[in-house]
PDB file of N, CA and C in Angstrom:
ATOM      1  N   MET F  12      -3.675  -7.226 -17.347  1.00 54.00           N
ATOM      2  CA  MET F  12      -4.014  -6.125 -16.385  1.00 54.00           C
ATOM      3  C   MET F  12      -3.619  -4.815 -17.024  1.00 54.00           C
ATOM      4  N   SER F  13      -4.499  -3.859 -17.059  1.00 56.00           N
ATOM      5  CA  SER F  13      -4.241  -2.556 -17.714  1.00 56.00           C
ATOM      6  C   SER F  13      -3.759  -1.575 -16.649  1.00 56.00           C
ATOM      7  N   GLU F  14      -3.243  -0.422 -17.138  1.00 52.00           N
ATOM      8  CA  GLU F  14      -2.803   0.646 -16.219  1.00 52.00           C
ATOM      9  C   GLU F  14      -3.921   1.080 -15.290  1.00 52.00           C
ATOM     10  N   GLN F  15      -5.193   1.020 -15.780  1.00 57.00           N
ATOM     11  CA  GLN F  15      -6.288   1.458 -14.964  1.00 57.00           C
ATOM     12  C   GLN F  15      -6.467   0.613 -13.686  1.00 57.00           C
ATOM     13  N   ASP F  16      -5.962  -0.606 -13.735  1.00 89.00           N
ATOM     14  CA  ASP F  16      -6.077  -1.484 -12.574  1.00 89.00           C
ATOM     15  C   ASP F  16      -5.061  -1.179 -11.481  1.00 89.00           C
ATOM     16  N   PHE F  17      -3.920  -0.559 -11.842  1.00 94.00           N
ATOM     17  CA  PHE F  17      -2.891  -0.195 -10.904  1.00 94.00           C
ATOM     18  C   PHE F  17      -3.296   1.104 -10.164  1.00 94.00           C
ATOM     19  N   LYS F  18      -3.021   1.162  -8.881  1.00 96.00           N
ATOM     20  CA  LYS F  18      -3.353   2.363  -8.059  1.00 96.00           C
ATOM     21  C   LYS F  18      -2.232   2.678  -7.149  1.00 96.00           C
ATOM     22  N   ILE F  19      -2.094   3.942  -6.801  1.00 97.00           N
ATOM     23  CA  ILE F  19      -1.313   4.389  -5.685  1.00 97.00           C
ATOM     24  C   ILE F  19      -2.298   4.796  -4.594  1.00 97.00           C
ATOM     25  N   LEU F  20      -2.220   4.165  -3.458  1.00 98.00           N
ATOM     26  CA  LEU F  20      -3.094   4.473  -2.316  1.00 98.00           C
ATOM     27  C   LEU F  20      -2.266   5.291  -1.319  1.00 98.00           C
ATOM     28  N   ILE F  21      -2.832   6.318  -0.820  1.00 98.00           N
ATOM     29  CA  ILE F  21      -2.164   7.190   0.160  1.00 98.00           C
ATOM     30  C   ILE F  21      -2.809   7.024   1.494  1.00 98.00           C
ATOM     31  N   SER F  22      -1.940   6.869   2.502  1.00 98.00           N
ATOM     32  CA  SER F  22      -2.379   6.809   3.871  1.00 98.00           C
ATOM     33  C   SER F  22      -1.345   7.536   4.722  1.00 98.00           C
ATOM     34  N   THR F  23      -1.688   7.767   5.995  1.00 98.00           N
ATOM     35  CA  THR F  23      -0.751   8.357   6.915  1.00 98.00           C
ATOM     36  C   THR F  23      -0.708   7.532   8.178  1.00 98.00           C
ATOM     37  N   ALA F  24       0.336   7.697   8.946  1.00 98.00           N
ATOM     38  CA  ALA F  24       0.472   7.012  10.234  1.00 98.00           C
ATOM     39  C   ALA F  24       1.120   8.005  11.210  1.00 98.00           C
ATOM     40  N   PRO F  25       0.940   7.736  12.548  1.00 97.00           N
ATOM     41  CA  PRO F  25       1.488   8.666  13.531  1.00 97.00           C
ATOM     42  C   PRO F  25       2.977   8.659  13.663  1.00 97.00           C
ATOM     43  N   ASN F  26       3.601   7.574  13.250  1.00 97.00           N
ATOM     44  CA  ASN F  26       5.100   7.473  13.381  1.00 97.00           C
ATOM     45  C   ASN F  26       5.645   6.367  12.515  1.00 97.00           C
ATOM     46  N   GLN F  27       6.953   6.272  12.441  1.00 97.00           N
ATOM     47  CA  GLN F  27       7.666   5.333  11.628  1.00 97.00           C
ATOM     48  C   GLN F  27       7.324   3.890  12.001  1.00 97.00           C
ATOM     49  N   GLU F  28       7.245   3.618  13.258  1.00 98.00           N
ATOM     50  CA  GLU F  28       7.032   2.262  13.743  1.00 98.00           C
ATOM     51  C   GLU F  28       5.680   1.731  13.269  1.00 98.00           C
ATOM     52  N   VAL F  29       4.642   2.509  13.408  1.00 98.00           N
ATOM     53  CA  VAL F  29       3.300   2.138  12.953  1.00 98.00           C
ATOM     54  C   VAL F  29       3.292   1.969  11.435  1.00 98.00           C
ATOM     55  N   ALA F  30       3.934   2.918  10.762  1.00 98.00           N
ATOM     56  CA  ALA F  30       3.968   2.890   9.286  1.00 98.00           C
ATOM     57  C   ALA F  30       4.653   1.631   8.828  1.00 98.00           C
ATOM     58  N   GLU F  31       5.748   1.219   9.398  1.00 98.00           N
ATOM     59  CA  GLU F  31       6.503   0.044   8.993  1.00 98.00           C
ATOM     60  C   GLU F  31       5.673  -1.231   9.288  1.00 98.00           C
ATOM     61  N   SER F  32       4.989  -1.248  10.378  1.00 98.00           N
ATOM     62  CA  SER F  32       4.147  -2.422  10.712  1.00 98.00           C
ATOM     63  C   SER F  32       3.018  -2.555   9.700  1.00 98.00           C
ATOM     64  N   LEU F  33       2.327  -1.468   9.417  1.00 98.00           N
ATOM     65  CA  LEU F  33       1.245  -1.487   8.437  1.00 98.00           C
ATOM     66  C   LEU F  33       1.793  -1.920   7.040  1.00 98.00           C
ATOM     67  N   ALA F  34       2.921  -1.353   6.642  1.00 98.00           N
ATOM     68  CA  ALA F  34       3.499  -1.636   5.346  1.00 98.00           C
ATOM     69  C   ALA F  34       3.873  -3.125   5.265  1.00 98.00           C
ATOM     70  N   SER F  35       4.507  -3.643   6.298  1.00 98.00           N
ATOM     71  CA  SER F  35       4.868  -5.056   6.279  1.00 98.00           C
ATOM     72  C   SER F  35       3.683  -5.966   6.209  1.00 98.00           C
ATOM     73  N   ASN F  36       2.611  -5.613   6.919  1.00 98.00           N
ATOM     74  CA  ASN F  36       1.417  -6.442   6.862  1.00 98.00           C
ATOM     75  C   ASN F  36       0.754  -6.411   5.525  1.00 98.00           C
ATOM     76  N   LEU F  37       0.765  -5.245   4.847  1.00 98.00           N
ATOM     77  CA  LEU F  37       0.208  -5.162   3.489  1.00 98.00           C
ATOM     78  C   LEU F  37       1.000  -6.007   2.506  1.00 98.00           C
ATOM     79  N   ILE F  38       2.339  -5.976   2.625  1.00 97.00           N
ATOM     80  CA  ILE F  38       3.188  -6.735   1.714  1.00 97.00           C
ATOM     81  C   ILE F  38       3.019  -8.232   2.001  1.00 97.00           C
ATOM     82  N   GLU F  39       3.030  -8.649   3.258  1.00 97.00           N
ATOM     83  CA  GLU F  39       2.885 -10.039   3.620  1.00 97.00           C
ATOM     84  C   GLU F  39       1.537 -10.629   3.180  1.00 97.00           C
ATOM     85  N   ALA F  40       0.472  -9.763   3.204  1.00 97.00           N
ATOM     86  CA  ALA F  40      -0.855 -10.210   2.745  1.00 97.00           C
ATOM     87  C   ALA F  40      -1.014 -10.139   1.262  1.00 97.00           C
ATOM     88  N   ARG F  41       0.045  -9.728   0.555  1.00 96.00           N
ATOM     89  CA  ARG F  41       0.012  -9.577  -0.918  1.00 96.00           C
ATOM     90  C   ARG F  41      -1.037  -8.612  -1.398  1.00 96.00           C
ATOM     91  N   LEU F  42      -1.323  -7.607  -0.559  1.00 97.00           N
ATOM     92  CA  LEU F  42      -2.271  -6.553  -0.939  1.00 97.00           C
ATOM     93  C   LEU F  42      -1.523  -5.388  -1.605  1.00 97.00           C
ATOM     94  N   ALA F  43      -0.232  -5.324  -1.443  1.00 97.00           N
ATOM     95  CA  ALA F  43       0.550  -4.241  -2.063  1.00 97.00           C
ATOM     96  C   ALA F  43       1.858  -4.874  -2.540  1.00 97.00           C
ATOM     97  N   ALA F  44       2.408  -4.302  -3.612  1.00 96.00           N
ATOM     98  CA  ALA F  44       3.709  -4.753  -4.106  1.00 96.00           C
ATOM     99  C   ALA F  44       4.838  -4.006  -3.398  1.00 96.00           C
ATOM    100  N   CYS F  45       4.515  -2.757  -3.023  1.00 96.00           N
ATOM    101  CA  CYS F  45       5.555  -1.919  -2.447  1.00 96.00           C
ATOM    102  C   CYS F  45       4.846  -0.817  -1.628  1.00 96.00           C
ATOM    103  N   VAL F  46       5.431  -0.431  -0.537  1.00 98.00           N
ATOM    104  CA  VAL F  46       4.954   0.699   0.241  1.00 98.00           C
ATOM    105  C   VAL F  46       6.141   1.607   0.527  1.00 98.00           C
ATOM    106  N   ASN F  47       6.054   2.834   0.053  1.00 98.00           N
ATOM    107  CA  ASN F  47       7.132   3.831   0.390  1.00 98.00           C
ATOM    108  C   ASN F  47       6.636   4.601   1.606  1.00 98.00           C
ATOM    109  N   ILE F  48       7.567   4.780   2.552  1.00 98.00           N
ATOM    110  CA  ILE F  48       7.217   5.521   3.738  1.00 98.00           C
ATOM    111  C   ILE F  48       8.011   6.866   3.675  1.00 98.00           C
ATOM    112  N   VAL F  49       7.248   7.940   3.719  1.00 98.00           N
ATOM    113  CA  VAL F  49       7.839   9.261   3.609  1.00 98.00           C
ATOM    114  C   VAL F  49       7.790   9.858   5.057  1.00 98.00           C
ATOM    115  N   PRO F  50       8.920  10.077   5.682  1.00 95.00           N
ATOM    116  CA  PRO F  50       8.915  10.534   7.074  1.00 95.00           C
ATOM    117  C   PRO F  50       8.711  12.049   7.219  1.00 95.00           C
ATOM    118  N   GLN F  51       8.354  12.399   8.433  1.00 93.00           N
ATOM    119  CA  GLN F  51       8.308  13.775   8.864  1.00 93.00           C
ATOM    120  C   GLN F  51       7.568  14.773   8.013  1.00 93.00           C
ATOM    121  N   VAL F  52       6.308  14.585   7.936  1.00 97.00           N
ATOM    122  CA  VAL F  52       5.425  15.600   7.334  1.00 97.00           C
ATOM    123  C   VAL F  52       4.553  16.198   8.443  1.00 97.00           C
ATOM    124  N   THR F  53       4.133  17.411   8.245  1.00 97.00           N
ATOM    125  CA  THR F  53       3.236  18.082   9.209  1.00 97.00           C
ATOM    126  C   THR F  53       1.874  18.086   8.582  1.00 97.00           C
ATOM    127  N   SER F  54       0.878  17.605   9.302  1.00 96.00           N
ATOM    128  CA  SER F  54      -0.496  17.581   8.884  1.00 96.00           C
ATOM    129  C   SER F  54      -1.290  18.544   9.729  1.00 96.00           C
ATOM    130  N   ILE F  55      -2.024  19.442   9.095  1.00 97.00           N
ATOM    131  CA  ILE F  55      -2.911  20.380   9.765  1.00 97.00           C
ATOM    132  C   ILE F  55      -4.317  20.079   9.302  1.00 97.00           C
ATOM    133  N   TYR F  56      -5.200  19.815  10.251  1.00 95.00           N
ATOM    134  CA  TYR F  56      -6.568  19.392   9.910  1.00 95.00           C
ATOM    135  C   TYR F  56      -7.501  19.716  11.028  1.00 95.00           C
ATOM    136  N   GLU F  57      -8.818  19.694  10.713  1.00 95.00           N
ATOM    137  CA  GLU F  57      -9.820  19.878  11.742  1.00 95.00           C
ATOM    138  C   GLU F  57     -10.323  18.555  12.206  1.00 95.00           C
ATOM    139  N   TRP F  58     -10.386  18.373  13.530  1.00 93.00           N
ATOM    140  CA  TRP F  58     -10.828  17.114  14.117  1.00 93.00           C
ATOM    141  C   TRP F  58     -11.642  17.444  15.347  1.00 93.00           C
ATOM    142  N   GLN F  59     -12.898  17.026  15.353  1.00 94.00           N
ATOM    143  CA  GLN F  59     -13.817  17.209  16.484  1.00 94.00           C
ATOM    144  C   GLN F  59     -13.827  18.663  16.933  1.00 94.00           C
ATOM    145  N   GLY F  60     -13.963  19.547  15.955  1.00 96.00           N
ATOM    146  CA  GLY F  60     -14.129  20.969  16.228  1.00 96.00           C
ATOM    147  C   GLY F  60     -12.887  21.778  16.538  1.00 96.00           C
ATOM    148  N   LYS F  61     -11.677  21.130  16.492  1.00 97.00           N
ATOM    149  CA  LYS F  61     -10.477  21.793  16.785  1.00 97.00           C
ATOM    150  C   LYS F  61      -9.496  21.714  15.620  1.00 97.00           C
ATOM    151  N   ILE F  62      -8.680  22.711  15.417  1.00 97.00           N
ATOM    152  CA  ILE F  62      -7.621  22.654  14.418  1.00 97.00           C
ATOM    153  C   ILE F  62      -6.425  21.908  15.055  1.00 97.00           C
ATOM    154  N   GLU F  63      -6.037  20.827  14.427  1.00 96.00           N
ATOM    155  CA  GLU F  63      -4.908  19.973  14.962  1.00 96.00           C
ATOM    156  C   GLU F  63      -3.696  20.171  14.060  1.00 96.00           C
ATOM    157  N   ARG F  64      -2.550  20.000  14.653  1.00 97.00           N
ATOM    158  CA  ARG F  64      -1.249  20.053  13.953  1.00 97.00           C
ATOM    159  C   ARG F  64      -0.416  18.881  14.476  1.00 97.00           C
ATOM    160  N   GLU F  65      -0.150  17.920  13.612  1.00 96.00           N
ATOM    161  CA  GLU F  65       0.539  16.719  14.039  1.00 96.00           C
ATOM    162  C   GLU F  65       1.699  16.368  13.069  1.00 96.00           C
ATOM    163  N   SER F  66       2.726  15.725  13.584  1.00 97.00           N
ATOM    164  CA  SER F  66       3.796  15.118  12.788  1.00 97.00           C
ATOM    165  C   SER F  66       3.318  13.729  12.378  1.00 97.00           C
ATOM    166  N   GLU F  67       3.394  13.399  11.134  1.00 98.00           N
ATOM    167  CA  GLU F  67       2.965  12.113  10.622  1.00 98.00           C
ATOM    168  C   GLU F  67       3.986  11.596   9.590  1.00 98.00           C
ATOM    169  N   VAL F  68       3.797  10.378   9.183  1.00 98.00           N
ATOM    170  CA  VAL F  68       4.501   9.865   8.026  1.00 98.00           C
ATOM    171  C   VAL F  68       3.473   9.442   6.934  1.00 98.00           C
ATOM    172  N   ILE F  69       3.843   9.505   5.725  1.00 98.00           N
ATOM    173  CA  ILE F  69       2.972   9.109   4.615  1.00 98.00           C
ATOM    174  C   ILE F  69       3.324   7.787   4.087  1.00 98.00           C
ATOM    175  N   LEU F  70       2.309   6.977   3.793  1.00 98.00           N
ATOM    176  CA  LEU F  70       2.514   5.695   3.161  1.00 98.00           C
ATOM    177  C   LEU F  70       2.006   5.807   1.717  1.00 98.00           C
ATOM    178  N   LEU F  71       2.849   5.463   0.751  1.00 98.00           N
ATOM    179  CA  LEU F  71       2.510   5.429  -0.637  1.00 98.00           C
ATOM    180  C   LEU F  71       2.407   3.931  -1.005  1.00 98.00           C
ATOM    181  N   ILE F  72       1.214   3.457  -1.156  1.00 98.00           N
ATOM    182  CA  ILE F  72       0.974   2.029  -1.314  1.00 98.00           C
ATOM    183  C   ILE F  72       0.699   1.713  -2.798  1.00 98.00           C
ATOM    184  N   LYS F  73       1.562   0.885  -3.419  1.00 97.00           N
ATOM    185  CA  LYS F  73       1.391   0.507  -4.810  1.00 97.00           C
ATOM    186  C   LYS F  73       0.595  -0.792  -4.870  1.00 97.00           C
ATOM    187  N   SER F  74      -0.579  -0.751  -5.508  1.00 96.00           N
ATOM    188  CA  SER F  74      -1.430  -1.902  -5.493  1.00 96.00           C
ATOM    189  C   SER F  74      -2.330  -1.897  -6.695  1.00 96.00           C
ATOM    190  N   THR F  75      -3.487  -2.521  -6.588  1.00 94.00           N
ATOM    191  CA  THR F  75      -4.485  -2.617  -7.698  1.00 94.00           C
ATOM    192  C   THR F  75      -5.852  -2.178  -7.191  1.00 94.00           C
ATOM    193  N   ALA F  76      -6.707  -1.809  -8.083  1.00 94.00           N
ATOM    194  CA  ALA F  76      -8.079  -1.417  -7.715  1.00 94.00           C
ATOM    195  C   ALA F  76      -8.793  -2.511  -6.966  1.00 94.00           C
ATOM    196  N   GLY F  77      -8.549  -3.770  -7.347  1.00 94.00           N
ATOM    197  CA  GLY F  77      -9.217  -4.876  -6.721  1.00 94.00           C
ATOM    198  C   GLY F  77      -8.864  -5.123  -5.279  1.00 94.00           C
ATOM    199  N   ASN F  78      -7.739  -4.574  -4.846  1.00 96.00           N
ATOM    200  CA  ASN F  78      -7.302  -4.732  -3.463  1.00 96.00           C
ATOM    201  C   ASN F  78      -7.774  -3.606  -2.525  1.00 96.00           C
ATOM    202  N   PHE F  79      -8.437  -2.575  -3.088  1.00 97.00           N
ATOM    203  CA  PHE F  79      -8.811  -1.445  -2.229  1.00 97.00           C
ATOM    204  C   PHE F  79      -9.582  -1.816  -0.988  1.00 97.00           C
ATOM    205  N   SER F  80     -10.631  -2.607  -1.145  1.00 97.00           N
ATOM    206  CA  SER F  80     -11.445  -2.984   0.010  1.00 97.00           C
ATOM    207  C   SER F  80     -10.697  -3.772   1.049  1.00 97.00           C
ATOM    208  N   ALA F  81      -9.854  -4.653   0.590  1.00 97.00           N
ATOM    209  CA  ALA F  81      -9.067  -5.464   1.553  1.00 97.00           C
ATOM    210  C   ALA F  81      -8.033  -4.607   2.279  1.00 97.00           C
ATOM    211  N   ILE F  82      -7.462  -3.604   1.567  1.00 98.00           N
ATOM    212  CA  ILE F  82      -6.513  -2.680   2.210  1.00 98.00           C
ATOM    213  C   ILE F  82      -7.280  -1.827   3.240  1.00 98.00           C
ATOM    214  N   GLU F  83      -8.458  -1.336   2.879  1.00 98.00           N
ATOM    215  CA  GLU F  83      -9.255  -0.570   3.772  1.00 98.00           C
ATOM    216  C   GLU F  83      -9.566  -1.374   5.011  1.00 98.00           C
ATOM    217  N   LYS F  84      -9.940  -2.665   4.838  1.00 98.00           N
ATOM    218  CA  LYS F  84     -10.273  -3.514   5.976  1.00 98.00           C
ATOM    219  C   LYS F  84      -9.062  -3.693   6.888  1.00 98.00           C
ATOM    220  N   LEU F  85      -7.905  -3.953   6.288  1.00 98.00           N
ATOM    221  CA  LEU F  85      -6.685  -4.109   7.091  1.00 98.00           C
ATOM    222  C   LEU F  85      -6.390  -2.842   7.894  1.00 98.00           C
ATOM    223  N   LEU F  86      -6.434  -1.719   7.277  1.00 98.00           N
ATOM    224  CA  LEU F  86      -6.162  -0.423   7.941  1.00 98.00           C
ATOM    225  C   LEU F  86      -7.185  -0.196   9.045  1.00 98.00           C
ATOM    226  N   ASN F  87      -8.444  -0.472   8.797  1.00 97.00           N
ATOM    227  CA  ASN F  87      -9.461  -0.253   9.832  1.00 97.00           C
ATOM    228  C   ASN F  87      -9.202  -1.131  11.029  1.00 97.00           C
ATOM    229  N   GLU F  88      -8.683  -2.355  10.827  1.00 97.00           N
ATOM    230  CA  GLU F  88      -8.419  -3.281  11.898  1.00 97.00           C
ATOM    231  C   GLU F  88      -7.111  -2.973  12.629  1.00 97.00           C
ATOM    232  N   GLN F  89      -6.108  -2.515  11.934  1.00 98.00           N
ATOM    233  CA  GLN F  89      -4.753  -2.406  12.498  1.00 98.00           C
ATOM    234  C   GLN F  89      -4.266  -0.998  12.790  1.00 98.00           C
ATOM    235  N   HIS F  90      -4.906  -0.019  12.191  1.00 97.00           N
ATOM    236  CA  HIS F  90      -4.460   1.355  12.346  1.00 97.00           C
ATOM    237  C   HIS F  90      -4.892   1.951  13.656  1.00 97.00           C
ATOM    238  N   PRO F  91      -4.038   2.752  14.330  1.00 97.00           N
ATOM    239  CA  PRO F  91      -4.427   3.362  15.633  1.00 97.00           C
ATOM    240  C   PRO F  91      -5.376   4.520  15.520  1.00 97.00           C
ATOM    241  N   TYR F  92      -5.556   5.086  14.328  1.00 96.00           N
ATOM    242  CA  TYR F  92      -6.462   6.223  14.147  1.00 96.00           C
ATOM    243  C   TYR F  92      -7.916   5.742  14.117  1.00 96.00           C
ATOM    244  N   ASP F  93      -8.813   6.608  14.606  1.00 94.00           N
ATOM    245  CA  ASP F  93     -10.216   6.324  14.508  1.00 94.00           C
ATOM    246  C   ASP F  93     -10.702   6.276  13.083  1.00 94.00           C
ATOM    247  N   VAL F  94     -10.152   7.156  12.263  1.00 96.00           N
ATOM    248  CA  VAL F  94     -10.499   7.286  10.865  1.00 96.00           C
ATOM    249  C   VAL F  94      -9.221   7.294  10.044  1.00 96.00           C
ATOM    250  N   PRO F  95      -8.674   6.076   9.645  1.00 97.00           N
ATOM    251  CA  PRO F  95      -7.439   6.054   8.851  1.00 97.00           C
ATOM    252  C   PRO F  95      -7.669   6.664   7.478  1.00 97.00           C
ATOM    253  N   GLU F  96      -6.727   7.414   7.031  1.00 97.00           N
ATOM    254  CA  GLU F  96      -6.792   8.009   5.667  1.00 97.00           C
ATOM    255  C   GLU F  96      -6.496   6.883   4.637  1.00 97.00           C
ATOM    256  N   LEU F  97      -7.336   6.869   3.592  1.00 98.00           N
ATOM    257  CA  LEU F  97      -7.031   5.957   2.496  1.00 98.00           C
ATOM    258  C   LEU F  97      -7.632   6.624   1.249  1.00 98.00           C
ATOM    259  N   ILE F  98      -6.738   7.031   0.316  1.00 98.00           N
ATOM    260  CA  ILE F  98      -7.081   7.717  -0.880  1.00 98.00           C
ATOM    261  C   ILE F  98      -6.521   6.976  -2.026  1.00 98.00           C
ATOM    262  N   SER F  99      -7.290   6.716  -3.061  1.00 97.00           N
ATOM    263  CA  SER F  99      -6.835   5.995  -4.237  1.00 97.00           C
ATOM    264  C   SER F  99      -6.561   7.013  -5.400  1.00 97.00           C
ATOM    265  N   CYS F 100      -5.375   6.836  -5.973  1.00 95.00           N
ATOM    266  CA  CYS F 100      -4.992   7.691  -7.136  1.00 95.00           C
ATOM    267  C   CYS F 100      -4.764   6.776  -8.319  1.00 95.00           C
ATOM    268  N   ASN F 101      -5.290   7.204  -9.442  1.00 91.00           N
ATOM    269  CA  ASN F 101      -5.068   6.421 -10.673  1.00 91.00           C
ATOM    270  C   ASN F 101      -3.667   6.555 -11.161  1.00 91.00           C
ATOM    271  N   ILE F 102      -3.199   5.474 -11.775  1.00 91.00           N
ATOM    272  CA  ILE F 102      -1.897   5.489 -12.475  1.00 91.00           C
ATOM    273  C   ILE F 102      -2.239   5.532 -13.959  1.00 91.00           C
ATOM    274  N   ASP F 103      -1.979   6.642 -14.594  1.00 88.00           N
ATOM    275  CA  ASP F 103      -2.305   6.789 -16.011  1.00 88.00           C
ATOM    276  C   ASP F 103      -1.367   6.025 -16.921  1.00 88.00           C
ATOM    277  N   GLU F 104      -0.122   5.999 -16.574  1.00 91.00           N
ATOM    278  CA  GLU F 104       0.861   5.249 -17.321  1.00 91.00           C
ATOM    279  C   GLU F 104       1.902   4.609 -16.382  1.00 91.00           C
ATOM    280  N   ILE F 105       2.403   3.473 -16.830  1.00 92.00           N
ATOM    281  CA  ILE F 105       3.387   2.767 -16.020  1.00 92.00           C
ATOM    282  C   ILE F 105       4.336   2.043 -16.969  1.00 92.00           C
ATOM    283  N   SER F 106       5.628   1.988 -16.638  1.00 93.00           N
ATOM    284  CA  SER F 106       6.547   1.282 -17.520  1.00 93.00           C
ATOM    285  C   SER F 106       6.145  -0.205 -17.545  1.00 93.00           C
ATOM    286  N   ALA F 107       6.371  -0.830 -18.661  1.00 91.00           N
ATOM    287  CA  ALA F 107       6.009  -2.232 -18.837  1.00 91.00           C
ATOM    288  C   ALA F 107       6.681  -3.102 -17.785  1.00 91.00           C
ATOM    289  N   SER F 108       7.975  -2.889 -17.575  1.00 94.00           N
ATOM    290  CA  SER F 108       8.724  -3.730 -16.619  1.00 94.00           C
ATOM    291  C   SER F 108       8.235  -3.536 -15.210  1.00 94.00           C
ATOM    292  N   TYR F 109       7.980  -2.293 -14.820  1.00 93.00           N
ATOM    293  CA  TYR F 109       7.495  -2.038 -13.432  1.00 93.00           C
ATOM    294  C   TYR F 109       6.092  -2.620 -13.281  1.00 93.00           C
ATOM    295  N   GLY F 110       5.230  -2.472 -14.275  1.00 91.00           N
ATOM    296  CA  GLY F 110       3.881  -2.992 -14.242  1.00 91.00           C
ATOM    297  C   GLY F 110       3.896  -4.543 -14.101  1.00 91.00           C
ATOM    298  N   GLN F 111       4.811  -5.184 -14.843  1.00 91.00           N
ATOM    299  CA  GLN F 111       4.909  -6.615 -14.714  1.00 91.00           C
ATOM    300  C   GLN F 111       5.370  -7.017 -13.305  1.00 91.00           C
ATOM    301  N   TRP F 112       6.368  -6.298 -12.763  1.00 92.00           N
ATOM    302  CA  TRP F 112       6.833  -6.622 -11.437  1.00 92.00           C
ATOM    303  C   TRP F 112       5.737  -6.407 -10.391  1.00 92.00           C
ATOM    304  N   LEU F 113       5.018  -5.300 -10.513  1.00 92.00           N
ATOM    305  CA  LEU F 113       3.925  -4.961  -9.539  1.00 92.00           C
ATOM    306  C   LEU F 113       2.889  -6.088  -9.594  1.00 92.00           C
ATOM    307  N   LYS F 114       2.474  -6.479 -10.750  1.00 89.00           N
ATOM    308  CA  LYS F 114       1.489  -7.522 -10.907  1.00 89.00           C
ATOM    309  C   LYS F 114       2.000  -8.834 -10.275  1.00 89.00           C
ATOM    310  N   SER F 115       3.244  -9.158 -10.598  1.00 91.00           N
ATOM    311  CA  SER F 115       3.771 -10.464 -10.095  1.00 91.00           C
ATOM    312  C   SER F 115       3.974 -10.419  -8.588  1.00 91.00           C
ATOM    313  N   ALA F 116       4.278  -9.299  -7.975  1.00 92.00           N
ATOM    314  CA  ALA F 116       4.499  -9.211  -6.573  1.00 92.00           C
ATOM    315  C   ALA F 116       3.177  -9.375  -5.788  1.00 92.00           C
ATOM    316  N   ILE F 117       2.097  -8.998  -6.375  1.00 91.00           N
ATOM    317  CA  ILE F 117       0.774  -9.088  -5.722  1.00 91.00           C
ATOM    318  C   ILE F 117       0.137 -10.464  -6.013  1.00 91.00           C
ATOM    319  N   ASP F 118       0.386 -10.991  -7.235  1.00 82.00           N
ATOM    320  CA  ASP F 118      -0.282 -12.231  -7.614  1.00 82.00           C
ATOM    321  C   ASP F 118       0.417 -13.532  -7.199  1.00 82.00           C
ATOM    322  N   LYS F 119       1.473 -13.416  -6.440  1.00 68.00           N
ATOM    323  CA  LYS F 119       2.195 -14.653  -6.053  1.00 68.00           C
ATOM    324  C   LYS F 119       1.335 -15.589  -5.243  1.00 68.00           C
TER     325      LYS F 119
END
């Protein structure tokens, strides 16, 4: 598996409880090796013609390109938002030991 196969996927959740539930489900399904939850961010965005300002938490999902569709499906089924955020970022380089761990955590 090359570095191009590893991805960081970014999502948001309305609160810590939802974020932890989603993260646990992703790990249990072996769709992610690790999910970091970053608390207390402010998101400002346009939704249905209005400017919204909400407190959210960020999920940084470490996974592979091959799991994107399954992660998207899980979020669409379990996320409380009408349109869950899911953005894929390439990992250009990764340490050999972390890459091996990431692969082994997903491939179990």
